[in-house]
mmCIF file of C-alpha atoms in Angstrom:
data_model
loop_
_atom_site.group_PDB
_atom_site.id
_atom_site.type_symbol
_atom_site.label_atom_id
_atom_site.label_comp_id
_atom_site.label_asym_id
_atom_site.label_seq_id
_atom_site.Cartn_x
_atom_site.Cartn_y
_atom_site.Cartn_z
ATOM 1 C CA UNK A 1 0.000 0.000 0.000
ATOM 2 C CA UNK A 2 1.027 2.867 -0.637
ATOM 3 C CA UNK A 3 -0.063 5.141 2.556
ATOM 4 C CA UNK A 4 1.156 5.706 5.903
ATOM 5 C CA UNK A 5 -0.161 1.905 7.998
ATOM 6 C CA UNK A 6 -0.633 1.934 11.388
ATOM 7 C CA UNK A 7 -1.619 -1.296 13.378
ATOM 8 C CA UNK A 8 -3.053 -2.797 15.432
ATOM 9 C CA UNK A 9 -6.122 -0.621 14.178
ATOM 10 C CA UNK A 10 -7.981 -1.074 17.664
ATOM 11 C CA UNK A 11 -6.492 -1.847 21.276
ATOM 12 C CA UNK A 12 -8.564 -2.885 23.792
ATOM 13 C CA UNK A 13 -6.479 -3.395 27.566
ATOM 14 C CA UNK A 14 -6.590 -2.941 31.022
ATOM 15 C CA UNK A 15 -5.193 -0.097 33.348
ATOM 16 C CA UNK A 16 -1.525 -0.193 34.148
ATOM 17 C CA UNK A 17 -0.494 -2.179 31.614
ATOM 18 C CA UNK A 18 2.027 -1.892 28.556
ATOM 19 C CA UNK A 19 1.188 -1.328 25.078
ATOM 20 C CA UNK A 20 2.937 -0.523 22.107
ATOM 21 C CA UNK A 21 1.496 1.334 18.662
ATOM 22 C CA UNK A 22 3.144 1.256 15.459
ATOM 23 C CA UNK A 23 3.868 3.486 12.494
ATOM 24 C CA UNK A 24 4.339 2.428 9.059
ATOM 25 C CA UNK A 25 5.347 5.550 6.985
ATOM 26 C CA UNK A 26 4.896 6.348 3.310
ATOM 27 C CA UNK A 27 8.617 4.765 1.932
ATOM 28 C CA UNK A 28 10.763 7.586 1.392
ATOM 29 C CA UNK A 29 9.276 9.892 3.930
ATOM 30 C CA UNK A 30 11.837 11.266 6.043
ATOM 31 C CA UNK A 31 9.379 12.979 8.857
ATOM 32 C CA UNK A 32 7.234 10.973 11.266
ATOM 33 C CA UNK A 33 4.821 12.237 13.582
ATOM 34 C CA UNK A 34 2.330 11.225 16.211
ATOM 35 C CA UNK A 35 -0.569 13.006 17.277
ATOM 36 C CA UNK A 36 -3.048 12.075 19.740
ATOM 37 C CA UNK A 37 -7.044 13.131 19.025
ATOM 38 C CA UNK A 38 -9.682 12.573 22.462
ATOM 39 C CA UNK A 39 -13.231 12.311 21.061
ATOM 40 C CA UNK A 40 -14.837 15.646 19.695
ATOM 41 C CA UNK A 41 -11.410 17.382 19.555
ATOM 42 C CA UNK A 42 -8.985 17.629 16.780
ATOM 43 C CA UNK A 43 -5.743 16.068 16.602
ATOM 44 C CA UNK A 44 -2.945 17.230 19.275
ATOM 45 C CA UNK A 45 0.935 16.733 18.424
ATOM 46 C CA UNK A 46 2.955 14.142 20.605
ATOM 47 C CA UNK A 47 6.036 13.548 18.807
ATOM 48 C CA UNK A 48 7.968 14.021 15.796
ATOM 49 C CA UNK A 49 11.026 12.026 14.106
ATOM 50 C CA UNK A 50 13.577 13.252 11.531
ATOM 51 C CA UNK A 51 15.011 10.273 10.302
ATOM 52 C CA UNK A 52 16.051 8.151 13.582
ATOM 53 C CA UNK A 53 16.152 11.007 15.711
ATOM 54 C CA UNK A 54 12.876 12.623 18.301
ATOM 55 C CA UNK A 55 13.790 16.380 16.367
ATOM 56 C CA UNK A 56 10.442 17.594 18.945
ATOM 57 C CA UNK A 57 9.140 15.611 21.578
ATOM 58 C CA UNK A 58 7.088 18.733 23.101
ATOM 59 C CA UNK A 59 3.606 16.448 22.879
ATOM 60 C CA UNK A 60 4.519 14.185 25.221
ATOM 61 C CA UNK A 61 2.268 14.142 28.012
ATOM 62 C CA UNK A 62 4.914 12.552 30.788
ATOM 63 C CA UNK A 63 7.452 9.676 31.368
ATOM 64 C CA UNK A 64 5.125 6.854 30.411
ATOM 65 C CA UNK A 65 4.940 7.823 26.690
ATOM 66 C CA UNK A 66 8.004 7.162 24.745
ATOM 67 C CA UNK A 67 9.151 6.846 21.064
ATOM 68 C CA UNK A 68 11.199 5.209 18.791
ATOM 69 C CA UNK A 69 12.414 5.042 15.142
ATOM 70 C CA UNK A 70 15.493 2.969 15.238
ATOM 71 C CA UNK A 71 15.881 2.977 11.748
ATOM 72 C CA UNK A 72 14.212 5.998 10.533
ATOM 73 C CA UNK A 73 11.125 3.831 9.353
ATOM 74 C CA UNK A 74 8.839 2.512 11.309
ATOM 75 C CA UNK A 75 8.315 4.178 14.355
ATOM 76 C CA UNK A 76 6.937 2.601 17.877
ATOM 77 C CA UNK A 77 5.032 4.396 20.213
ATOM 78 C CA UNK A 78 5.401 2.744 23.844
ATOM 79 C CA UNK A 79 2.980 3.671 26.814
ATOM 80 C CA UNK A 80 3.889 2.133 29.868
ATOM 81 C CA UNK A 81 1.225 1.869 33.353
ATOM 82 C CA UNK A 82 -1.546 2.905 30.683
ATOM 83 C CA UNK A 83 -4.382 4.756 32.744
ATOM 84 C CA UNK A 84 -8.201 4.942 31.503
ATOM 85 C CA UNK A 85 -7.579 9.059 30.297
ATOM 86 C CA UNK A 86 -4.736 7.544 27.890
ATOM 87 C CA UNK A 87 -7.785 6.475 25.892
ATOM 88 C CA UNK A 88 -8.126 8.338 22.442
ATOM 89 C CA UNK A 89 -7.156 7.936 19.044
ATOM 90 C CA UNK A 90 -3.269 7.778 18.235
ATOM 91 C CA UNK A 91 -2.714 9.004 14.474
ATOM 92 C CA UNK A 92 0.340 8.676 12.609
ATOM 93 C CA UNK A 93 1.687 11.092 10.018
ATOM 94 C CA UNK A 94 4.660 11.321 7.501
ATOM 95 C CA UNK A 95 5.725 14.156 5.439
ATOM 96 C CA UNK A 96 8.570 14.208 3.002
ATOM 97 C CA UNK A 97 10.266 16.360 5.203
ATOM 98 C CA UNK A 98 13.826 18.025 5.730
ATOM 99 C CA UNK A 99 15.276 20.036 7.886
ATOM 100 C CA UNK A 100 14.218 23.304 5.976
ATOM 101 C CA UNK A 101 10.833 24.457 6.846
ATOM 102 C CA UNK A 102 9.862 26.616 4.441
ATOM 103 C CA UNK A 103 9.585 23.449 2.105
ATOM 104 C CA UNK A 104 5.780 23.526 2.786
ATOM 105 C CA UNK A 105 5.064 19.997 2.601
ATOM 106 C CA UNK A 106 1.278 18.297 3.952
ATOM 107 C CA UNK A 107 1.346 15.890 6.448
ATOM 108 C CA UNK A 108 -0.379 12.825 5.268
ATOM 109 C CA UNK A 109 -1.862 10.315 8.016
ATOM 110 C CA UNK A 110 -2.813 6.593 9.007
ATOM 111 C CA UNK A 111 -6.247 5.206 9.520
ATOM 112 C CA UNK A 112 -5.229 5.628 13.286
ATOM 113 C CA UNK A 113 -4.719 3.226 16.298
ATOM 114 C CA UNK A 114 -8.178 3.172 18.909
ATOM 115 C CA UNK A 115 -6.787 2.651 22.392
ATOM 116 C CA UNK A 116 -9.445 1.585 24.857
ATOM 117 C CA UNK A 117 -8.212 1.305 28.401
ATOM 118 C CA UNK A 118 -10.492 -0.255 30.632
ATOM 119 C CA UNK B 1 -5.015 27.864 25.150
ATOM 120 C CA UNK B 2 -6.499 27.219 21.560
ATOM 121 C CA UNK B 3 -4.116 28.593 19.374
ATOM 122 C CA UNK B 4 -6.311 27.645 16.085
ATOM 123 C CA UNK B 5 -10.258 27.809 16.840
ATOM 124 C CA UNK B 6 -13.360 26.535 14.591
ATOM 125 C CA UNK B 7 -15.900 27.648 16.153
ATOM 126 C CA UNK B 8 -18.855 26.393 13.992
ATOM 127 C CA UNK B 9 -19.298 22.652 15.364
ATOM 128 C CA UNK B 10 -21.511 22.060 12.303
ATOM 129 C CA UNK B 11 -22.643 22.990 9.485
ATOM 130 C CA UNK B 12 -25.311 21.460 6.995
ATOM 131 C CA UNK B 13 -25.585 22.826 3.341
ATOM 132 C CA UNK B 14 -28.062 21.938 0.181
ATOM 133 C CA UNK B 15 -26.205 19.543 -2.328
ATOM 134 C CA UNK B 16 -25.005 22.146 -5.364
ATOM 135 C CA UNK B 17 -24.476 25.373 -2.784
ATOM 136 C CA UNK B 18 -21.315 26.575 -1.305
ATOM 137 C CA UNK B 19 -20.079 25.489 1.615
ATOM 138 C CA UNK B 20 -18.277 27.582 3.859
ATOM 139 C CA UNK B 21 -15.991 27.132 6.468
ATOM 140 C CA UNK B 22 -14.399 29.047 9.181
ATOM 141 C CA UNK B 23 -11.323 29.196 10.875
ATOM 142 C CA UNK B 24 -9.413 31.761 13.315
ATOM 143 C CA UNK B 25 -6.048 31.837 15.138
ATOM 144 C CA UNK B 26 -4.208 33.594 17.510
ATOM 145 C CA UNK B 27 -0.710 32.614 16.376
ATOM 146 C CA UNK B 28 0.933 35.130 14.578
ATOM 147 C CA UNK B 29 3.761 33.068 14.178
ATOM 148 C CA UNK B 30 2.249 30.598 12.296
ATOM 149 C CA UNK B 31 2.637 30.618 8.155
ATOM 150 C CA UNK B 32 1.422 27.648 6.928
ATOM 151 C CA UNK B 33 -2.189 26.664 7.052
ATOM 152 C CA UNK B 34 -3.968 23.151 6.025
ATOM 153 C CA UNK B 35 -7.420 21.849 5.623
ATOM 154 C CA UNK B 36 -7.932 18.218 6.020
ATOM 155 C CA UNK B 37 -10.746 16.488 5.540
ATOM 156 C CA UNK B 38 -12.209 13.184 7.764
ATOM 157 C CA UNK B 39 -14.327 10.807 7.732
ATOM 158 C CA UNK B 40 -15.524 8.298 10.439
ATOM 159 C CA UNK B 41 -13.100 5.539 10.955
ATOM 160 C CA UNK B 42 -10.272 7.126 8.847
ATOM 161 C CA UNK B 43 -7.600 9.021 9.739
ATOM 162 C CA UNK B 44 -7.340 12.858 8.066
ATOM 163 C CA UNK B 45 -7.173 12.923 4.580
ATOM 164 C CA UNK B 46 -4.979 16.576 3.050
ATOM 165 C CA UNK B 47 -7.426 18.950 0.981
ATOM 166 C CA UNK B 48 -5.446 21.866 0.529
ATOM 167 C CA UNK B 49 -2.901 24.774 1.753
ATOM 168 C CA UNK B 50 -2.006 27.721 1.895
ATOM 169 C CA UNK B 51 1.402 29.328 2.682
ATOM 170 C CA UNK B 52 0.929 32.970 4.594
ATOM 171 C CA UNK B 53 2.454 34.742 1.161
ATOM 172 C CA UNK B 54 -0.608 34.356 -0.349
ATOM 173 C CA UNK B 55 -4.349 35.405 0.484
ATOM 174 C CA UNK B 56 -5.998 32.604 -1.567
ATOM 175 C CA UNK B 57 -5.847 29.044 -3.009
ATOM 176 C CA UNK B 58 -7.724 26.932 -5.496
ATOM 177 C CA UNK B 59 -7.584 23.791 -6.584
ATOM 178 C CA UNK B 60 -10.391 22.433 -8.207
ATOM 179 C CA UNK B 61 -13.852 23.097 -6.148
ATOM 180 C CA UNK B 62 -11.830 23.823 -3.229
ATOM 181 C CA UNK B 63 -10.894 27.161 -2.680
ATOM 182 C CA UNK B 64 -8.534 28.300 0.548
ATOM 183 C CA UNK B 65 -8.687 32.279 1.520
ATOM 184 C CA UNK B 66 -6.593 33.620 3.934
ATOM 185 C CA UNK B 67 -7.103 36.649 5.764
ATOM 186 C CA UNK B 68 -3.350 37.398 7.978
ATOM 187 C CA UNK B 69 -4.658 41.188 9.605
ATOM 188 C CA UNK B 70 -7.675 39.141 10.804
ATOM 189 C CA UNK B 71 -5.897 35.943 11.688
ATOM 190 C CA UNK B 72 -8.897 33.978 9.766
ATOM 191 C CA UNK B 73 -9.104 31.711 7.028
ATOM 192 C CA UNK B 74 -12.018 29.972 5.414
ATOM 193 C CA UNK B 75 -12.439 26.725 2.850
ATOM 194 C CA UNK B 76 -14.932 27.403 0.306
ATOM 195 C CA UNK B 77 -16.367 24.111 -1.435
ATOM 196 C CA UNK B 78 -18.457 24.440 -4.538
ATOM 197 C CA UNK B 79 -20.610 23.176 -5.846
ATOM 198 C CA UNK B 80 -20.906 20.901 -2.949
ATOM 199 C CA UNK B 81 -21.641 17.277 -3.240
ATOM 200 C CA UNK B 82 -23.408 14.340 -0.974
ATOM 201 C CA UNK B 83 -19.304 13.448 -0.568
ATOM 202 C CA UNK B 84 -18.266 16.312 0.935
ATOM 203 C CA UNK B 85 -20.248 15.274 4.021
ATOM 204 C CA UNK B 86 -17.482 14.520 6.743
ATOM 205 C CA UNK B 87 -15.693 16.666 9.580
ATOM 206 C CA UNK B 88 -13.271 19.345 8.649
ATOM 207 C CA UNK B 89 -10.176 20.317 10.311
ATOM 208 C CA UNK B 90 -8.415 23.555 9.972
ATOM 209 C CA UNK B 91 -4.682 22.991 10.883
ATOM 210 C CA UNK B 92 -1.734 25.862 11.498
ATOM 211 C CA UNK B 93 2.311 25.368 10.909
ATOM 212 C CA UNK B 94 4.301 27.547 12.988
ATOM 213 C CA UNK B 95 7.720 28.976 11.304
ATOM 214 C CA UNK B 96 10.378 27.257 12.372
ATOM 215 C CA UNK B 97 7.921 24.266 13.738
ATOM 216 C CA UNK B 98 7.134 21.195 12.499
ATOM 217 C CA UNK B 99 4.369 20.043 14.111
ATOM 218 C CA UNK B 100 0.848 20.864 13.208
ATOM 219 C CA UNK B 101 -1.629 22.739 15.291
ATOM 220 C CA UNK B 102 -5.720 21.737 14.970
ATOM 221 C CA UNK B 103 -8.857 23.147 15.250
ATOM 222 C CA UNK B 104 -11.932 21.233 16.888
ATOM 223 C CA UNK B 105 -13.092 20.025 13.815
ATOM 224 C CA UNK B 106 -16.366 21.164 11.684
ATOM 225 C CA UNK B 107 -19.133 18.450 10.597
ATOM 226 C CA UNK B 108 -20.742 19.052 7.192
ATOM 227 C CA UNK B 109 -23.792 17.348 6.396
ATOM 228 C CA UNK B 110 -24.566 17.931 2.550
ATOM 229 C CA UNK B 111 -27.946 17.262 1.894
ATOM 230 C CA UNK B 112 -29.674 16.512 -1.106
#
């Protein structure tokens, strides 16, 4: 396919317990981002990779929420002792990206992951 | 705060008319402005931009209008179609920033 695929496309788990969300980019896309989006609100930035590296990790709401790209593809985002208001939509998003930002360039995302902690 | 504010929750229009919708921010630092479109179960799908050099964008029935001295910009559909129906999101780039900044979202209902 030839969009950004993130799986599993639903998660259903129990409070205070581990899960992990991943990121399929479009191949070639150097930028990766994850965004977060709570019912009747629009998305909200978590994270964002340049190549291997966490360029902005501003999003992040605390220590349990942590991300990876260990070789600038596929990304992985953990979130450790999950707690019921970690429930929401994650989205994923890549963007042919470089460093220079006035190469205006769209964001395009995934289907999204639905985290349900119960 | 809200740093990029729609603040029509809906909006319903007759199949054929123009759809209009709204968007305000508070940033003046941002200079890149998206529209992305959603439907349920699907994550956003990219209409259109505009970069803050310009006042106005087209492409196709979608038309993107961008007002800087009134931080405001609008997405004009025409004629609009039974497809159009889905929520709207009005998103903001700040210079220098990557990440993207969101409105609440707008639901149009085209009816026919």
């Amino acid at each position: 396919g030839a969009g950004v695929s993130q799986t599993p496309s639903n998660k259903v788990t129990e409070k205070g317990k581990y899960v992990e969300l991943r990121c399929d980019p479009i191949s070639g896309h150097t930028a990766l981002y994850w965004y977060r989006q709570s019912l009747g609100q629009g998305p909200e930035f978590l994270i964002y990779f340049q190549g291997t590296g966490a360029a902005d990790d501003s999003g992040l709401p605390n220590d349990r929420f942590f991300a990876v790209r260990p070789e600038g593809s596929v990304s992985t985002l953990k979130i450790q002792r999950t707690e019921r208001g970690d429930s929401a939509v994650y989205l994923c998003a890549s963007s042919p990206r470089t460093e220079d930002s006035h190469s205006n360039q769209p964001q395009h995302f995934g289907d999204g992951t639905r985290l349900s902690i119960l | 705060d809200q740093q990029v504010k729609q603040n029509s929750p809906s909006l319903s229009v007759q199949e054929g008319r123009i759809s209009i919708l709204n968007c305000d921010y508070t940033n003046s630092m941002f200079d890149y402005f998206l529209w992305y479109k959603k439907y349920p179960a699907e994550g956003p799908t990219f209409l259109i931009s505009i970069s803050s050099i310009k006042d106005k964008n087209e492409d196709g029935r979608f038309t993107v209008f961008l007002n800087k001295s009134a931080k405001h910009l609008s997405l004009h559909i025409v004629p609009s179609q039974p497809g159009d129906s889905a929520v709207y999101f009005c998103a903001a780039r700040a210079e220098g920033a990557q990440k993207l900044v969101f409105g609440q979202g707008t639901r149009l209902t085209i009816n026919p």
